[in-house]
Coordinates of N, CA, C and O in Angstrom, one line a residue:
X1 N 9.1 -15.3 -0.9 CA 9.7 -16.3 -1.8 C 10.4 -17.4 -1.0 O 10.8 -17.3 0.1
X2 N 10.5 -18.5 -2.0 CA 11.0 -19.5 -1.1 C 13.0 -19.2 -1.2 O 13.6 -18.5 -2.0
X3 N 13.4 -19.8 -0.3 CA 14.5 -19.5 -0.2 C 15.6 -20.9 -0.2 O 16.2 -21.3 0.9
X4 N 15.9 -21.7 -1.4 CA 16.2 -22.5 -1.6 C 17.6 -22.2 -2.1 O 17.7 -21.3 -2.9
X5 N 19.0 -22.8 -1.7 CA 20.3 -22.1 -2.1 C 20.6 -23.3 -3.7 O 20.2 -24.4 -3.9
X6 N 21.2 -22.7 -4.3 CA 21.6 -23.1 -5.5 C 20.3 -23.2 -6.4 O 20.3 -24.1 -7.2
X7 N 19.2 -22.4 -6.3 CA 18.3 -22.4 -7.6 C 17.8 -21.1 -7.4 O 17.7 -20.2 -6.5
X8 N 17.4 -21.1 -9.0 CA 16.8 -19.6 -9.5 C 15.6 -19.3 -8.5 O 14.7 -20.2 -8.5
X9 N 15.4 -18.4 -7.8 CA 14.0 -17.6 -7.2 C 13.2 -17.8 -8.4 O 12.2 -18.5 -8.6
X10 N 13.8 -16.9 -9.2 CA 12.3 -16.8 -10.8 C 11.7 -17.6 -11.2 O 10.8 -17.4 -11.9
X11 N 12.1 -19.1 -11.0 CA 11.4 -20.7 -11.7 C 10.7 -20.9 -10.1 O 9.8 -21.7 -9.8
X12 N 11.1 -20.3 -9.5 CA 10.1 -21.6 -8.1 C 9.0 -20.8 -7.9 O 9.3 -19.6 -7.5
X13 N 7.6 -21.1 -8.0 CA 6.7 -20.1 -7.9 C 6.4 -20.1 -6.2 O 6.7 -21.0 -5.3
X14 N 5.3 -18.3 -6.0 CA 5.8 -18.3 -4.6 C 4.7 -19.1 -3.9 O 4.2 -20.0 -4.6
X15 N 4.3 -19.0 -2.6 CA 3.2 -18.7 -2.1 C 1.7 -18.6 -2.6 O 0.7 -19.3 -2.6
X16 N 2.3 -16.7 -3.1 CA 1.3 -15.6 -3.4 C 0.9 -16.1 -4.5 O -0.3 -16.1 -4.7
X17 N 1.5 -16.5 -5.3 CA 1.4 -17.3 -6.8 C 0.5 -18.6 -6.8 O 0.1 -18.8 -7.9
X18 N 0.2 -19.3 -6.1 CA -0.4 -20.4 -5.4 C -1.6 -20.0 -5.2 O -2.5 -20.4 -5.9
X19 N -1.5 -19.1 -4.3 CA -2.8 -18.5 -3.6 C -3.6 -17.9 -5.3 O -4.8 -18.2 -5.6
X20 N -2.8 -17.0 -6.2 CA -3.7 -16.3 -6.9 C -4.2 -17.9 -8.1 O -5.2 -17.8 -8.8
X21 N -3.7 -18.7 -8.2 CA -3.7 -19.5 -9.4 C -5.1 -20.7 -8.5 O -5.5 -21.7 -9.0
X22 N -5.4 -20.3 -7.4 CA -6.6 -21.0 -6.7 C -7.7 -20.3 -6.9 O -8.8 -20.9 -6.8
X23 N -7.7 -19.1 -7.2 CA -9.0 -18.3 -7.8 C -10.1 -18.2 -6.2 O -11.3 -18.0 -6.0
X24 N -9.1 -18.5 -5.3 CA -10.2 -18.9 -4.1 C -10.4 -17.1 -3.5 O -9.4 -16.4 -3.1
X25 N -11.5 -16.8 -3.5 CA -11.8 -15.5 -3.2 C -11.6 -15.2 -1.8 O -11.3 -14.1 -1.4
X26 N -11.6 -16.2 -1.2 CA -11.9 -15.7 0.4 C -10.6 -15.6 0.8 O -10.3 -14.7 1.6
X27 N -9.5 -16.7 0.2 CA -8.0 -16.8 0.4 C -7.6 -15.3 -0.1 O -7.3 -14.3 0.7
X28 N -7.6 -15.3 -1.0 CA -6.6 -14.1 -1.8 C -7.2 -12.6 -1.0 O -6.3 -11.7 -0.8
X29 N -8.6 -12.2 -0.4 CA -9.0 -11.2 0.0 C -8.5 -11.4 1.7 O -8.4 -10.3 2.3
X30 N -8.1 -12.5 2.3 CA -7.5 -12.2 3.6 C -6.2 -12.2 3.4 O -5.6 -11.8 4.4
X31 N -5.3 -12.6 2.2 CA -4.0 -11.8 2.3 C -4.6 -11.0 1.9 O -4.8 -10.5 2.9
X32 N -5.2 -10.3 1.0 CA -5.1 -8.5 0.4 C -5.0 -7.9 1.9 O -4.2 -7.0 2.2
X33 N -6.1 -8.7 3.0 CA -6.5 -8.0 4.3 C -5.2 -7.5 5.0 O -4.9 -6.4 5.4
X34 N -4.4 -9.0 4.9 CA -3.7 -8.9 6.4 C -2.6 -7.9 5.3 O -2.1 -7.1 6.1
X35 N -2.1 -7.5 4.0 CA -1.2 -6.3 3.8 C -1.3 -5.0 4.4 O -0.5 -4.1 4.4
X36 N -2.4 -5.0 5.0 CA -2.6 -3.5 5.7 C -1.6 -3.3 6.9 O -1.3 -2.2 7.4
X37 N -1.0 -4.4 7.4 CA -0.6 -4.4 8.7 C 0.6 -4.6 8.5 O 1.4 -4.5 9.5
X38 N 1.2 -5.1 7.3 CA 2.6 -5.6 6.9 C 3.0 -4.5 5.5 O 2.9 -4.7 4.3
X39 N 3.5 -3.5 6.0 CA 3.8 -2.3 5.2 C 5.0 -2.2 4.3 O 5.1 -1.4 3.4
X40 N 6.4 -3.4 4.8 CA 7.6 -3.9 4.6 C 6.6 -4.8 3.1 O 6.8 -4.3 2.0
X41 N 5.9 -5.8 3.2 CA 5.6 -6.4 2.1 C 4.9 -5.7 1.4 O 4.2 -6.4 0.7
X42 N 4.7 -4.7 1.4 CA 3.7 -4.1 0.7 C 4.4 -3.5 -0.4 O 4.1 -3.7 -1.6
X43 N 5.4 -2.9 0.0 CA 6.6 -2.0 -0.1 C 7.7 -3.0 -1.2 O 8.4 -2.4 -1.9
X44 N 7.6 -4.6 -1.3 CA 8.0 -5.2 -1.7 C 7.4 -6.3 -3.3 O 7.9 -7.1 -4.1
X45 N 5.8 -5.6 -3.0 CA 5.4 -6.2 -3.8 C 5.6 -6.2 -5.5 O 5.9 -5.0 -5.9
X46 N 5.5 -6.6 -6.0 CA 5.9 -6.6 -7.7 C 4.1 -6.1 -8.1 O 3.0 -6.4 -7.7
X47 N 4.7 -4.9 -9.3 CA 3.2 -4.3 -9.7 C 2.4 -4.9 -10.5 O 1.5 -4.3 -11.1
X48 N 2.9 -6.8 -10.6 CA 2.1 -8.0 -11.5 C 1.5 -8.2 -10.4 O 0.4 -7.8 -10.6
X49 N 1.7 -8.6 -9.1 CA 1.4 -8.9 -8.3 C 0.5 -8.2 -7.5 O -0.3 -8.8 -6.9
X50 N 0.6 -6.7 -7.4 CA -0.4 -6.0 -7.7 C -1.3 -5.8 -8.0 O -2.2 -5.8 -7.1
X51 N -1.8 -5.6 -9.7 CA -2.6 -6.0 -10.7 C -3.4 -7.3 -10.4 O -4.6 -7.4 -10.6
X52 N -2.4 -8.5 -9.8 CA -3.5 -10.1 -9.5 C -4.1 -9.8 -8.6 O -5.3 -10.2 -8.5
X53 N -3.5 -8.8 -7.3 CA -4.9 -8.6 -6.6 C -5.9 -7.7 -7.0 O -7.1 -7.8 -6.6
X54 N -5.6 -6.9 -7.8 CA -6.4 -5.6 -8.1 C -7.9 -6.5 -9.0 O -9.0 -6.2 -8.8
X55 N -7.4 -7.9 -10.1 CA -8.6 -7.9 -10.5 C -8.6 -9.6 -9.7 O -8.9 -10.6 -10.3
X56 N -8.3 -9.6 -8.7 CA -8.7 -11.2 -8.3 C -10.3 -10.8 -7.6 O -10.7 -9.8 -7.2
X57 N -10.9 -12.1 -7.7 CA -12.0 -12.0 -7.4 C -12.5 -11.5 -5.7 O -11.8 -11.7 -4.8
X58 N -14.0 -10.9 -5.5 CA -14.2 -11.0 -4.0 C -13.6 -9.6 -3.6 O -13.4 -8.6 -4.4
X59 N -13.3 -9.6 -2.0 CA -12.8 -8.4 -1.9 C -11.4 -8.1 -1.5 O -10.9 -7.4 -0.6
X60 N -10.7 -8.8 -2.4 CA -9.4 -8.8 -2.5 C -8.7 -7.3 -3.2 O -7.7 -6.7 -3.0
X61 N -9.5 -7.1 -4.0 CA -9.0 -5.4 -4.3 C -9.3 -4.3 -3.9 O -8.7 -3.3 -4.0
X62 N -10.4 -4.5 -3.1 CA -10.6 -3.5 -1.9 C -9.7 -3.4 -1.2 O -9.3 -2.2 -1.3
X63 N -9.0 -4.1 -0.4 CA -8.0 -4.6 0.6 C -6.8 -4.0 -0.1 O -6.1 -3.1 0.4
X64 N -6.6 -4.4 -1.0 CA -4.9 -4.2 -1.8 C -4.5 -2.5 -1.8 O -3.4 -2.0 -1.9
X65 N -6.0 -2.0 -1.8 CA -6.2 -0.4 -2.0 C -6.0 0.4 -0.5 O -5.4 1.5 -0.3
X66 N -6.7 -0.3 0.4 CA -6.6 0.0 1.5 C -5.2 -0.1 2.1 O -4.6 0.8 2.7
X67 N -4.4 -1.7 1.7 CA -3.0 -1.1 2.0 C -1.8 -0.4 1.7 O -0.9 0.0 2.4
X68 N -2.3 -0.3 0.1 CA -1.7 0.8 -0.4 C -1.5 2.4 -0.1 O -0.4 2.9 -0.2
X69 N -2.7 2.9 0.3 CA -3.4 3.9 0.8 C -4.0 4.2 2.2 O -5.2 4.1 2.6
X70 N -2.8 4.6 2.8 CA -3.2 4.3 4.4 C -2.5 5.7 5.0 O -1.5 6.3 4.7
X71 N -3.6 6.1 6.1 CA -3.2 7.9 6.5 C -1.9 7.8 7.1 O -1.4 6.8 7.6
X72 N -1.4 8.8 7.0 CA 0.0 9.0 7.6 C 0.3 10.7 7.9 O 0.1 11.7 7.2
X73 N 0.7 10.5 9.1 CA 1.0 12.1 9.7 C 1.8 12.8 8.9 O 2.8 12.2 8.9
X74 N 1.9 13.9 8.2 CA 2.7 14.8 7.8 C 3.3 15.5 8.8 O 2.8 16.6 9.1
X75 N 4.3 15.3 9.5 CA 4.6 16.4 10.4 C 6.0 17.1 9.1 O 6.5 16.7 8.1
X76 N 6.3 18.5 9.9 CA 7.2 19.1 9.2 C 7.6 20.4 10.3 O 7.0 20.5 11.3
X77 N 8.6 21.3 9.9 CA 9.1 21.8 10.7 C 8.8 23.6 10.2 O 9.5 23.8 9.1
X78 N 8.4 24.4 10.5 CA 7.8 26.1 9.8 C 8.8 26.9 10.9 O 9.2 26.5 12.0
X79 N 8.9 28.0 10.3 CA 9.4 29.4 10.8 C 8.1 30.4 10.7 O 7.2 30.4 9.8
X80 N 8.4 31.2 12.1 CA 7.3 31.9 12.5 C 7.6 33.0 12.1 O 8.8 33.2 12.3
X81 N 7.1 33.6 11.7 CA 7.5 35.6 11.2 C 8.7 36.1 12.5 O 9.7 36.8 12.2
X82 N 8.4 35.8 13.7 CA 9.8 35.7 14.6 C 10.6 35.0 14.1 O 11.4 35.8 13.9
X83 N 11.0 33.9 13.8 CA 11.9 33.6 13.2 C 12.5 32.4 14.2 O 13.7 32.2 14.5
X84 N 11.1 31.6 14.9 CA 11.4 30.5 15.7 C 10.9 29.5 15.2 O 9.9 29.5 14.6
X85 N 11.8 28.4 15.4 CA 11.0 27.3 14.0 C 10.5 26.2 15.1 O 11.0 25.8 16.1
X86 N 9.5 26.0 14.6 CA 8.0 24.9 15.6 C 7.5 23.6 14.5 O 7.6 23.3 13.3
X87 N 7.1 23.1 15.3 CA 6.7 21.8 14.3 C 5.4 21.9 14.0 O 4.6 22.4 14.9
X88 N 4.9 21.4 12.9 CA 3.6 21.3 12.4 C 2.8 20.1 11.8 O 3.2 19.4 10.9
X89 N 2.0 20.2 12.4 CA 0.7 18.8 12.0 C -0.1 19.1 11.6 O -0.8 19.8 12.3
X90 N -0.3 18.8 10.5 CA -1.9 19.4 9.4 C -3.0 18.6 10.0 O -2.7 17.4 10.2
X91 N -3.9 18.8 10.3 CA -5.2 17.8 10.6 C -6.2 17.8 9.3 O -6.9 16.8 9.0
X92 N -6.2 19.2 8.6 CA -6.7 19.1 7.2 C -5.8 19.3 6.1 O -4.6 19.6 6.3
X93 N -6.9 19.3 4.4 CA -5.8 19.7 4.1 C -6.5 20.7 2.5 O -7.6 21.0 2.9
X94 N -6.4 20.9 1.7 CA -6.9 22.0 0.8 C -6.9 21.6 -0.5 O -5.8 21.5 -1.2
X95 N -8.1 21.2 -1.0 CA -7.4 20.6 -2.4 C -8.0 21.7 -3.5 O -9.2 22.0 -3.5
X96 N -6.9 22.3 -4.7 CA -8.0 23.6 -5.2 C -8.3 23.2 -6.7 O -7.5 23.1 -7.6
X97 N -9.7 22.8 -6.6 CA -10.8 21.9 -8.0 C -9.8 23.0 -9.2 O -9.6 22.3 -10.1
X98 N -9.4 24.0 -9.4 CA -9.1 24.8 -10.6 C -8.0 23.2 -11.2 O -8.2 22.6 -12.2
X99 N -7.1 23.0 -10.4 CA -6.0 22.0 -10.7 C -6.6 21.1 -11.1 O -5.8 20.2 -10.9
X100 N -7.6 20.5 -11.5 CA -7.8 19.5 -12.2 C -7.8 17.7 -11.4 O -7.6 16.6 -12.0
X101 N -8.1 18.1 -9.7 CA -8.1 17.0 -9.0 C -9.7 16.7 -9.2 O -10.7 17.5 -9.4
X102 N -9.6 15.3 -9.0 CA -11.5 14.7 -8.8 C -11.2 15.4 -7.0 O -10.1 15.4 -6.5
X103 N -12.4 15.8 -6.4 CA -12.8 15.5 -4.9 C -13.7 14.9 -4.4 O -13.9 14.6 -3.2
X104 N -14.6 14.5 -5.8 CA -15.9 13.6 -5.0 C -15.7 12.4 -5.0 O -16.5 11.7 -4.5

């Protein structure tokens, strides 16, 4: 957002608002792109904002999904039947179809 002192943030439209009100596919799908690498703005985004990438045109919703949804290490800390506690890294992981998840 722009950062103008003595006026409302909510009347000055942003950037992102620019970019989606251009309907330009190629624009709006290289920011969806570059959110992959900027996890702070991702983290910040408003879920209207969201939604404009989700149905903006091109592959702008591809992108928005990818930065949403990005692998991340689970580490965590277990006790061994000895009773020494070690750290752990899953490399897989178990999903059981009775619970009612899609897997394909």
């Amino acid at each position: 957002r722009l950062n103008t002192p003595n006026v409302e943030h909510s009347t000055l439209p942003s950037c992102l608002d620019h970019a989606f009100e251009s309907q330009n596919p190629v624009l709006i799908s290289r920011i969806a792109q570059s959110l992959k690498n900027t996890p702070d703005l991702v983290a910040d985004m408003s879920r209207n904002e969201f939604l404009q990438f989700m149905s903006s045109p091109g592959d702008a919703p591809i992108y928005a999904m990818e930065a949403v949804f990005q692998p991340y290490q689970l580490r965590y800390w277990d006790v061994s039947p000895a009773g020494k506690c070690f750290r752990r890294l899953p490399h897989q992981a178990y999903v059981n179809q009775e619970a009612g998840f899609n897997t394909t």
